[in-house]
Tab-separated table of C-alpha atoms in Angstrom:
chain	number	residue	atom	x	y	z
A	664	MET	CA	-88.852	-136.093	50.008
A	665	ILE	CA	-88.194	-136.486	46.271
A	666	THR	CA	-86.290	-133.191	46.190
A	667	LEU	CA	-84.125	-134.239	49.145
A	668	ALA	CA	-83.414	-137.582	47.489
A	669	LEU	CA	-82.219	-135.829	44.331
A	670	LEU	CA	-79.857	-133.449	46.134
A	671	ARG	CA	-76.162	-134.214	45.753
A	672	ILE	CA	-73.941	-132.422	48.243
A	673	PRO	CA	-70.411	-133.082	49.491
A	674	HIS	CA	-69.931	-134.710	52.854
A	675	LEU	CA	-70.148	-132.207	55.702
A	676	PRO	CA	-67.816	-133.246	58.508
A	677	GLY	CA	-68.883	-132.643	62.088
A	678	SER	CA	-66.868	-130.965	64.767
A	679	GLY	CA	-64.847	-134.128	65.377
A	680	GLU	CA	-65.517	-133.878	69.094
A	681	HIS	CA	-67.506	-136.407	71.094
A	682	ILE	CA	-69.541	-134.383	73.564
A	683	THR	CA	-72.823	-135.062	75.314
A	684	LEU	CA	-76.177	-133.837	74.070
A	685	ARG	CA	-76.385	-131.321	76.914
A	686	GLU	CA	-72.967	-129.946	75.997
A	687	GLN	CA	-73.985	-129.703	72.352
A	688	LEU	CA	-77.111	-127.758	73.263
A	689	ALA	CA	-75.136	-125.446	75.533
A	690	GLU	CA	-72.620	-124.874	72.743
A	691	GLY	CA	-75.446	-123.911	70.388
A	692	VAL	CA	-76.860	-121.416	72.874
A	693	ARG	CA	-73.416	-119.901	73.489
A	694	PHE	CA	-72.904	-119.490	69.745
A	695	VAL	CA	-76.231	-117.701	69.296
A	696	LEU	CA	-75.566	-115.371	72.236
A	697	GLY	CA	-72.057	-114.654	71.010
A	698	ARG	CA	-73.000	-113.993	67.373
A	699	ARG	CA	-74.782	-110.628	67.340
A	700	ILE	CA	-76.197	-110.900	63.827
A	701	VAL	CA	-77.885	-114.197	64.759
A	702	TRP	CA	-79.491	-113.266	68.076
A	703	GLN	CA	-80.573	-109.867	66.779
A	704	MET	CA	-82.320	-111.572	63.868
A	705	VAL	CA	-84.031	-113.888	66.364
A	706	LEU	CA	-85.054	-110.906	68.517
A	707	LEU	CA	-86.419	-109.038	65.493
A	708	ASP	CA	-88.517	-112.078	64.634
A	709	LEU	CA	-89.844	-112.347	68.193
A	710	VAL	CA	-90.810	-108.680	68.386
A	711	ALA	CA	-92.769	-108.851	65.126
A	712	THR	CA	-94.586	-112.081	65.962
A	713	VAL	CA	-95.351	-111.229	69.592
A	714	PHE	CA	-96.445	-107.585	69.338
A	715	ALA	CA	-98.100	-107.642	65.909
A	716	ALA	CA	-99.896	-110.998	66.145
A	717	TYR	CA	-102.870	-109.903	64.082
A	718	ARG	CA	-104.314	-113.310	63.128
A	719	VAL	CA	-105.861	-113.965	66.533
A	720	LEU	CA	-107.920	-110.762	66.154
A	721	LEU	CA	-109.304	-111.500	62.690
A	722	PRO	CA	-112.486	-113.230	63.959
A	723	THR	CA	-113.497	-110.325	66.180
A	724	LEU	CA	-112.682	-107.806	63.448
A	725	ALA	CA	-114.801	-109.717	60.955
A	726	ILE	CA	-117.767	-110.085	63.313
A	727	ASP	CA	-117.748	-106.990	65.518
A	728	ARG	CA	-116.164	-104.400	63.232
A	729	PHE	CA	-117.284	-105.347	59.732
A	730	HIS	CA	-120.406	-107.305	60.751
A	731	LEU	CA	-119.875	-109.810	57.951
A	732	GLY	CA	-119.293	-113.058	59.816
A	733	ALA	CA	-117.637	-116.156	58.439
A	734	THR	CA	-117.244	-114.923	54.857
A	735	ALA	CA	-115.226	-111.879	55.914
A	736	TYR	CA	-113.139	-113.980	58.263
A	737	GLY	CA	-112.333	-116.419	55.466
A	738	LEU	CA	-111.228	-113.599	53.187
A	739	LEU	CA	-109.164	-111.880	55.880
A	740	SER	CA	-107.438	-115.074	56.978
A	741	SER	CA	-106.483	-116.035	53.417
A	742	ALA	CA	-105.362	-112.570	52.300
A	743	PRO	CA	-101.901	-112.673	53.996
A	744	SER	CA	-101.056	-115.911	52.182
A	745	ALA	CA	-102.221	-114.360	48.930
A	746	GLY	CA	-100.029	-111.323	49.633
A	747	ALA	CA	-97.008	-113.525	50.272
A	748	LEU	CA	-97.672	-115.422	47.042
A	749	VAL	CA	-98.072	-112.266	44.977
A	750	ALA	CA	-94.854	-110.834	46.446
A	751	THR	CA	-92.803	-113.990	45.862
A	752	TYR	CA	-91.135	-112.729	42.668
A	753	THR	CA	-90.195	-109.418	44.292
A	754	VAL	CA	-88.890	-111.187	47.394
A	755	LEU	CA	-86.632	-113.472	45.393
A	756	ARG	CA	-85.331	-110.639	43.207
A	757	VAL	CA	-84.528	-108.433	46.186
A	758	VAL	CA	-82.837	-111.189	48.179
A	759	ASP	CA	-80.830	-112.280	45.159
A	760	ARG	CA	-79.658	-108.853	43.988
A	761	SER	CA	-79.775	-106.391	46.860
A	762	LYS	CA	-76.545	-105.526	48.659
A	763	ARG	CA	-78.447	-103.851	51.498
A	764	LEU	CA	-80.421	-106.771	52.833
A	765	GLY	CA	-80.287	-105.490	56.402
A	766	LYS	CA	-81.939	-102.207	55.461
A	767	VAL	CA	-84.493	-104.049	53.329
A	768	LEU	CA	-85.248	-106.278	56.326
A	769	LEU	CA	-85.735	-103.315	58.656
A	770	ALA	CA	-87.868	-101.458	56.105
A	771	SER	CA	-90.027	-104.564	55.633
A	772	THR	CA	-90.448	-104.910	59.393
A	773	ILE	CA	-91.460	-101.264	59.699
A	774	ALA	CA	-93.942	-101.680	56.850
A	775	TYR	CA	-95.259	-104.847	58.505
A	776	GLY	CA	-95.946	-102.977	61.746
A	777	LEU	CA	-97.627	-100.086	59.921
A	778	SER	CA	-99.754	-102.540	57.928
A	779	ALA	CA	-100.975	-103.930	61.251
A	780	VAL	CA	-101.944	-100.381	62.262
A	781	LEU	CA	-103.776	-99.983	58.935
A	782	LEU	CA	-105.685	-103.196	59.630
A	783	ALA	CA	-106.598	-101.955	63.107
A	784	TRP	CA	-108.094	-98.727	61.759
A	785	ALA	CA	-109.608	-100.114	58.558
A	786	GLY	CA	-113.118	-98.768	58.171
A	787	GLY	CA	-114.230	-101.362	55.661
A	788	LEU	CA	-113.481	-104.828	54.391
A	789	VAL	CA	-111.650	-103.642	51.275
A	790	VAL	CA	-109.083	-101.650	53.257
A	791	ALA	CA	-108.730	-104.512	55.729
A	792	LEU	CA	-108.053	-106.954	52.889
A	793	LEU	CA	-105.416	-104.585	51.494
A	794	ALA	CA	-103.790	-104.395	54.922
A	795	CYS	CA	-103.749	-108.192	55.184
A	796	LEU	CA	-102.229	-108.490	51.709
A	797	LEU	CA	-99.475	-106.069	52.756
A	798	LEU	CA	-98.929	-107.957	56.009
A	799	GLY	CA	-98.355	-111.180	54.087
A	800	ALA	CA	-96.065	-109.549	51.535
A	801	PHE	CA	-93.836	-107.745	54.030
A	802	ASP	CA	-93.771	-110.730	56.351
A	803	ALA	CA	-92.552	-112.909	53.469
A	804	MET	CA	-89.810	-110.416	52.672
A	805	ALA	CA	-88.593	-110.095	56.258
A	806	THR	CA	-88.852	-113.808	57.025
A	807	THR	CA	-86.886	-114.805	53.935
A	808	ILE	CA	-84.013	-112.466	54.784
A	809	ARG	CA	-83.962	-113.413	58.470
A	810	GLN	CA	-83.966	-117.141	57.869
A	811	ALA	CA	-81.337	-116.951	55.133
A	812	ALA	CA	-79.104	-114.765	57.298
A	813	VAL	CA	-79.266	-117.127	60.263
A	814	GLN	CA	-78.503	-120.124	58.055
A	815	LEU	CA	-75.631	-118.517	56.150
A	816	GLU	CA	-74.029	-116.801	59.131
A	817	THR	CA	-73.704	-120.117	60.956
A	818	PRO	CA	-70.880	-122.629	60.345
A	819	ASP	CA	-71.843	-126.102	59.156
A	820	ALA	CA	-71.079	-127.837	62.451
A	821	MET	CA	-73.444	-125.511	64.364
A	822	ARG	CA	-76.242	-125.019	61.827
A	823	GLY	CA	-78.577	-127.719	63.117
A	824	ARG	CA	-78.541	-126.449	66.689
A	825	VAL	CA	-78.755	-122.798	65.714
A	826	SER	CA	-81.616	-123.515	63.315
A	827	ALA	CA	-83.438	-125.351	66.098
A	828	ILE	CA	-83.093	-122.350	68.418
A	829	TYR	CA	-84.294	-120.018	65.674
A	830	GLN	CA	-87.280	-122.251	64.930
A	831	MET	CA	-88.222	-122.214	68.614
A	832	ALA	CA	-88.452	-118.436	68.357
A	833	SER	CA	-90.088	-118.203	64.928
A	834	ARG	CA	-92.697	-120.881	65.686
A	835	GLY	CA	-93.173	-120.147	69.365
A	836	GLY	CA	-93.369	-116.387	68.857
A	837	PRO	CA	-96.762	-116.404	67.092
A	838	ALA	CA	-98.277	-118.623	69.803
A	839	LEU	CA	-96.938	-116.306	72.509
A	840	GLY	CA	-98.119	-113.314	70.484
A	841	ASP	CA	-101.642	-114.713	70.257
A	842	THR	CA	-101.708	-114.930	74.045
A	843	VAL	CA	-100.304	-111.428	74.566
A	844	ILE	CA	-102.444	-109.675	71.948
A	845	GLY	CA	-105.515	-111.623	73.001
A	846	ALA	CA	-105.064	-110.560	76.618
A	847	VAL	CA	-104.442	-106.925	75.686
A	848	ALA	CA	-107.411	-106.916	73.310
A	849	ALA	CA	-109.636	-108.273	76.068
A	850	ALA	CA	-108.575	-105.352	78.254
A	851	VAL	CA	-108.502	-102.400	75.831
A	852	GLY	CA	-110.179	-103.674	72.670
A	853	PRO	CA	-108.773	-105.220	69.460
A	854	VAL	CA	-108.241	-101.930	67.625
A	855	LEU	CA	-106.047	-100.356	70.292
A	856	ALA	CA	-104.232	-103.625	70.965
A	857	LEU	CA	-103.310	-104.121	67.314
A	858	MET	CA	-102.420	-100.468	66.827
A	859	VAL	CA	-100.052	-100.426	69.812
A	860	GLY	CA	-98.524	-103.753	68.780
A	861	GLY	CA	-97.955	-102.594	65.212
A	862	LEU	CA	-96.400	-99.324	66.350
A	863	ALA	CA	-94.152	-101.169	68.818
A	864	THR	CA	-92.917	-103.447	66.032
A	865	ALA	CA	-92.256	-100.526	63.696
A	866	ALA	CA	-90.544	-98.516	66.451
A	867	PHE	CA	-88.236	-101.413	67.307
A	868	ALA	CA	-87.117	-101.655	63.669
A	869	VAL	CA	-86.756	-97.872	63.393
A	870	GLY	CA	-84.449	-97.994	66.419
A	871	HIS	CA	-82.090	-100.260	64.459
A	872	PHE	CA	-81.873	-97.639	61.717
A	873	GLY	CA	-80.748	-95.020	64.210
A	874	ARG	CA	-77.557	-96.728	65.360
A	875	ALA	CA	-74.824	-98.903	63.933
A	876	ASN	CA	-75.590	-102.597	64.367
A	877	PRO	CA	-75.065	-105.870	62.475
A	878	VAL	CA	-78.637	-106.004	61.183
A	879	ARG	CA	-78.539	-102.587	59.547
A	880	LYS	CA	-75.113	-103.279	58.020
A	881	TYR	CA	-76.004	-106.779	56.850
A	882	ALA	CA	-75.412	-107.219	53.122
A	883	ALA	CA	-74.829	-110.931	52.596
A	884	ALA	CA	-73.195	-113.763	54.453
A	885	ARG	CA	-69.450	-114.061	54.069
A	886	ALA	CA	-68.440	-117.681	54.146
A	887	GLU	CA	-65.018	-117.031	55.577
A	888	GLU	CA	-66.465	-115.118	58.530
A	889	SER	CA	-69.154	-117.736	59.177
A	890	THR	CA	-66.647	-120.545	59.382
A	891	GLN	CA	-64.443	-118.589	61.756
A	892	ALA	CA	-67.258	-117.498	64.106
């Protein structure tokens, strides 16, 4: 709240049109569907959070696989946050200086999926903790680029609605992923469920490397294009 109070920004005019709330929402959805870079970023987020939702499996891995109980679960659940914290400097440097943010995003998503596979097949707590650290680090990298891209590729008048749609995906995806992975794990076991989910996430990102698309080509937002979208 203090930071927001200290911010000084110029006035941002609205669209100048008086339309109903329903029309505003519909306009936001049409913009997202019509702006490939935006909806592909949203889809990439959904795939990662739905198919590689590893957190819901941490309790069963700690108890049934490592036989260490609450202590192991506490370490595993905190390791991704520690990984994101450790990687913060690298994340900021890459986002600030790289001219190939799309490729960095796809590489981070691939690494995220493979880290989930590593966690699934970890034979001991040390390897599992390393996998969780990597999951947090690569998730931080990918999330930072995705969120910045969606914000910067959206004109001022649409940013609130587009951000709301993106948040529905980024916050709803993990909850949906917990349900999907939990159901699959109940049927085939947590190891196979997490391995398949991690490979599916990595394969989806690899597919974007194999063909021309806005995500792979993404370098940085161009203000003139965003305002004309």
